[in-house]
Amino acid sequence: MNAPAALDPTELRLGYGTNGFANHRLDDALAVLADLGYQGVALTLDHDHLDPFAPGLAARVAAVRRRLDALGLAVVIETGARYLLDPWHKHAPTLLHDDPALRIEFLRRAVAIGADLGAEAVSFWAGVRPDGVEPDVAWDRLVAGCGTVCDAATAAGVTLGFEPEPGMLVEEIAGWRRLHAALGAPPAFGLTLDIGHCRCLEPAPVPDCVRQVAGHLVNVQIDDMRRGVHEHLEFGTGEIDFPPVLAALAEVGYRGLVAVELPRHSHAAPTVAAGSLDFLRAAARTASTRPDPPGAAPGPEAPDSAPLLCCGGGDTSGPAPSRGVQQSKGGG
């Protein structure tokens, strides 16, 4: 198979996550994002945005499809809703719990919704290993659950993007590779890459992370972050130098959405979304002219062995994992 042709960084397709518009009606959020100039959305299925368990799902999905088409917005499906499945425990149950049936049903519904919406990918993650569940047991449960979801995605013609998430059982690209191999490398099982997570804990510079996974990349989330701290930050407030990152995405010919992931910024969603788009467009223009050599390490690099004090960014829950992740006490 030939490698995708390189792009100019200004040709990258920018989107925004609806988890950063939690205080808006979905129709209104979509309209704001289209008016700002975004080309797509990362739609988190949740109680306030296309609840997959509420009555009348088929009609509501059809209405969202019409709305997306009318606004000219592409879509990926995200499944990181915090309390959709359990009002008491964030993200529970996951594929790692004793009874993952509700999580599997949720992911099956997400796949079906993705198919009906023409989504470019359906994104999901492993979850935090529950107390009392041994690592080998958790891993076996994850492989089994992902296999079931892959079967559903293959049958529906939907691409999955599995996201390594700091603090979860699979938190790094290396863990995704192990899982991909354990599943038998199914074509439907791609990678969701969060750019901030790369800065948080990957050993390689962020642009190199992009290049390393180019052949499996189906979904990109983008945000700023600091080394060792899992907190999704507005652009320019963390440590990432974005022009080389956008240049790497363009270099490998990535044509999916690059969606802003700021799940704790709903209180100022239109302002943050507007500023994020301006920032990324400016970074793309810089990337199209900056003579950075391939593999250059941007920005201030902390030692790769620095301890991780990850703050969750609204995405992790449960006991601290083996790498010493500290969970956020903020508004997640």
mmCIF file of N, CA, C and O in Angstrom, residues 86-119:
data_model
loop_
_atom_site.group_PDB
_atom_site.id
_atom_site.type_symbol
_atom_site.label_atom_id
_atom_site.label_comp_id
_atom_site.label_asym_id
_atom_site.label_seq_id
_atom_site.Cartn_x
_atom_site.Cartn_y
_atom_site.Cartn_z
ATOM 1 N N ASP A 86 -23.281 5.020 34.954
ATOM 2 C CA ASP A 86 -23.399 4.844 36.405
ATOM 3 C C ASP A 86 -23.396 6.223 37.049
ATOM 4 O O ASP A 86 -22.386 6.932 36.980
ATOM 5 N N PRO A 87 -24.503 6.635 37.676
ATOM 6 C CA PRO A 87 -24.562 7.985 38.244
ATOM 7 C C PRO A 87 -23.675 8.200 39.453
ATOM 8 O O PRO A 87 -23.475 9.335 39.882
ATOM 9 N N TRP A 88 -23.099 7.125 39.995
ATOM 10 C CA TRP A 88 -22.277 7.231 41.189
ATOM 11 C C TRP A 88 -20.779 7.131 40.908
ATOM 12 O O TRP A 88 -19.962 7.633 41.687
ATOM 13 N N HIS A 89 -20.405 6.463 39.827
ATOM 14 C CA HIS A 89 -18.994 6.163 39.583
ATOM 15 C C HIS A 89 -18.606 6.580 38.177
ATOM 16 O O HIS A 89 -19.153 6.060 37.197
ATOM 17 N N LYS A 90 -17.643 7.497 38.085
ATOM 18 C CA LYS A 90 -17.225 8.022 36.798
ATOM 19 C C LYS A 90 -16.667 6.916 35.911
ATOM 20 O O LYS A 90 -15.819 6.128 36.337
ATOM 21 N N HIS A 91 -17.169 6.874 34.676
ATOM 22 C CA HIS A 91 -16.714 5.965 33.629
ATOM 23 C C HIS A 91 -17.062 4.502 33.879
ATOM 24 O O HIS A 91 -16.703 3.645 33.063
ATOM 25 N N ALA A 92 -17.710 4.188 34.974
ATOM 26 C CA ALA A 92 -18.010 2.783 35.270
ATOM 27 C C ALA A 92 -19.325 2.358 34.603
ATOM 28 O O ALA A 92 -20.234 3.169 34.440
ATOM 29 N N PRO A 93 -19.434 1.075 34.251
ATOM 30 C CA PRO A 93 -18.358 0.095 34.224
ATOM 31 C C PRO A 93 -17.500 0.244 32.971
ATOM 32 O O PRO A 93 -17.963 0.730 31.947
ATOM 33 N N THR A 94 -16.248 -0.162 33.062
ATOM 34 C CA THR A 94 -15.368 -0.217 31.904
ATOM 35 C C THR A 94 -15.262 -1.663 31.431
ATOM 36 O O THR A 94 -15.883 -2.570 32.013
ATOM 37 N N LEU A 95 -14.467 -1.900 30.427
ATOM 38 C CA LEU A 95 -14.234 -3.261 29.953
ATOM 39 C C LEU A 95 -13.468 -4.102 30.966
ATOM 40 O O LEU A 95 -13.372 -5.316 30.803
ATOM 41 N N LEU A 96 -12.949 -3.463 32.014
ATOM 42 C CA LEU A 96 -12.128 -4.160 32.995
ATOM 43 C C LEU A 96 -12.907 -4.606 34.228
ATOM 44 O O LEU A 96 -12.366 -5.326 35.075
ATOM 45 N N HIS A 97 -14.149 -4.181 34.363
ATOM 46 C CA HIS A 97 -14.938 -4.523 35.546
ATOM 47 C C HIS A 97 -15.443 -5.969 35.489
ATOM 48 O O HIS A 97 -15.438 -6.609 34.427
ATOM 49 N N ASP A 98 -15.900 -6.442 36.645
ATOM 50 C CA ASP A 98 -16.416 -7.808 36.720
ATOM 51 C C ASP A 98 -17.556 -8.024 35.736
ATOM 52 O O ASP A 98 -17.678 -9.097 35.148
ATOM 53 N N ASP A 99 -18.403 -7.031 35.589
ATOM 54 C CA ASP A 99 -19.514 -7.132 34.639
ATOM 55 C C ASP A 99 -19.432 -5.958 33.663
ATOM 56 O O ASP A 99 -19.942 -4.871 33.946
ATOM 57 N N PRO A 100 -18.807 -6.148 32.523
ATOM 58 C CA PRO A 100 -18.646 -5.061 31.562
ATOM 59 C C PRO A 100 -19.807 -4.958 30.567
ATOM 60 O O PRO A 100 -19.699 -4.228 29.571
ATOM 61 N N ALA A 101 -20.893 -5.671 30.811
ATOM 62 C CA ALA A 101 -21.949 -5.787 29.795
ATOM 63 C C ALA A 101 -22.483 -4.428 29.366
ATOM 64 O O ALA A 101 -22.729 -4.197 28.175
ATOM 65 N N LEU A 102 -22.687 -3.518 30.328
ATOM 66 C CA LEU A 102 -23.256 -2.218 29.974
ATOM 67 C C LEU A 102 -22.269 -1.407 29.138
ATOM 68 O O LEU A 102 -22.664 -0.705 28.200
ATOM 69 N N ARG A 103 -20.982 -1.493 29.445
ATOM 70 C CA ARG A 103 -19.974 -0.797 28.631
ATOM 71 C C ARG A 103 -19.956 -1.355 27.209
ATOM 72 O O ARG A 103 -19.898 -0.596 26.235
ATOM 73 N N ILE A 104 -20.011 -2.665 27.095
ATOM 74 C CA ILE A 104 -20.006 -3.281 25.760
ATOM 75 C C ILE A 104 -21.246 -2.867 24.982
ATOM 76 O O ILE A 104 -21.166 -2.545 23.783
ATOM 77 N N GLU A 105 -22.392 -2.839 25.652
ATOM 78 C CA GLU A 105 -23.614 -2.401 24.972
ATOM 79 C C GLU A 105 -23.494 -0.943 24.536
ATOM 80 O O GLU A 105 -23.917 -0.579 23.422
ATOM 81 N N PHE A 106 -22.936 -0.111 25.381
ATOM 82 C CA PHE A 106 -22.713 1.292 25.020
ATOM 83 C C PHE A 106 -21.831 1.402 23.779
ATOM 84 O O PHE A 106 -22.127 2.147 22.835
ATOM 85 N N LEU A 107 -20.739 0.642 23.760
ATOM 86 C CA LEU A 107 -19.827 0.720 22.621
ATOM 87 C C LEU A 107 -20.478 0.160 21.357
ATOM 88 O O LEU A 107 -20.249 0.671 20.250
ATOM 89 N N ARG A 108 -21.295 -0.873 21.490
ATOM 90 C CA ARG A 108 -22.035 -1.365 20.324
ATOM 91 C C ARG A 108 -22.978 -0.295 19.793
ATOM 92 O O ARG A 108 -23.085 -0.091 18.572
ATOM 93 N N ARG A 109 -23.644 0.394 20.685
ATOM 94 C CA ARG A 109 -24.537 1.472 20.246
ATOM 95 C C ARG A 109 -23.742 2.603 19.617
ATOM 96 O O ARG A 109 -24.188 3.219 18.635
ATOM 97 N N ALA A 110 -22.579 2.902 20.183
ATOM 98 C CA ALA A 110 -21.738 3.943 19.599
ATOM 99 C C ALA A 110 -21.332 3.582 18.175
ATOM 100 O O ALA A 110 -21.310 4.440 17.279
ATOM 101 N N VAL A 111 -21.010 2.325 17.952
ATOM 102 C CA VAL A 111 -20.658 1.865 16.607
ATOM 103 C C VAL A 111 -21.846 2.022 15.661
ATOM 104 O O VAL A 111 -21.703 2.509 14.526
ATOM 105 N N ALA A 112 -23.033 1.626 16.111
ATOM 106 C CA ALA A 112 -24.221 1.751 15.263
ATOM 107 C C ALA A 112 -24.523 3.215 14.951
ATOM 108 O O ALA A 112 -24.861 3.564 13.807
ATOM 109 N N ILE A 113 -24.392 4.073 15.960
ATOM 110 C CA ILE A 113 -24.615 5.504 15.738
ATOM 111 C C ILE A 113 -23.565 6.048 14.779
ATOM 112 O O ILE A 113 -23.865 6.847 13.878
ATOM 113 N N GLY A 114 -22.314 5.630 14.973
ATOM 114 C CA GLY A 114 -21.265 6.060 14.071
ATOM 115 C C GLY A 114 -21.560 5.679 12.627
ATOM 116 O O GLY A 114 -21.344 6.475 11.704
ATOM 117 N N ALA A 115 -22.063 4.466 12.433
ATOM 118 C CA ALA A 115 -22.413 4.037 11.081
ATOM 119 C C ALA A 115 -23.520 4.911 10.504
ATOM 120 O O ALA A 115 -23.458 5.336 9.343
ATOM 121 N N ASP A 116 -24.548 5.204 11.302
ATOM 122 C CA ASP A 116 -25.673 6.002 10.818
ATOM 123 C C ASP A 116 -25.280 7.454 10.546
ATOM 124 O O ASP A 116 -25.868 8.104 9.672
ATOM 125 N N LEU A 117 -24.312 7.971 11.282
ATOM 126 C CA LEU A 117 -23.876 9.351 11.088
ATOM 127 C C LEU A 117 -22.778 9.483 10.034
ATOM 128 O O LEU A 117 -22.377 10.600 9.696
ATOM 129 N N GLY A 118 -22.272 8.349 9.548
ATOM 130 C CA GLY A 118 -21.131 8.419 8.640
ATOM 131 C C GLY A 118 -19.876 8.889 9.332
ATOM 132 O O GLY A 118 -19.039 9.585 8.743
ATOM 133 N N ALA A 119 -19.707 8.504 10.591
ATOM 134 C CA ALA A 119 -18.555 8.952 11.384
ATOM 135 C C ALA A 119 -17.258 8.403 10.815
ATOM 136 O O ALA A 119 -17.197 7.261 10.335
#
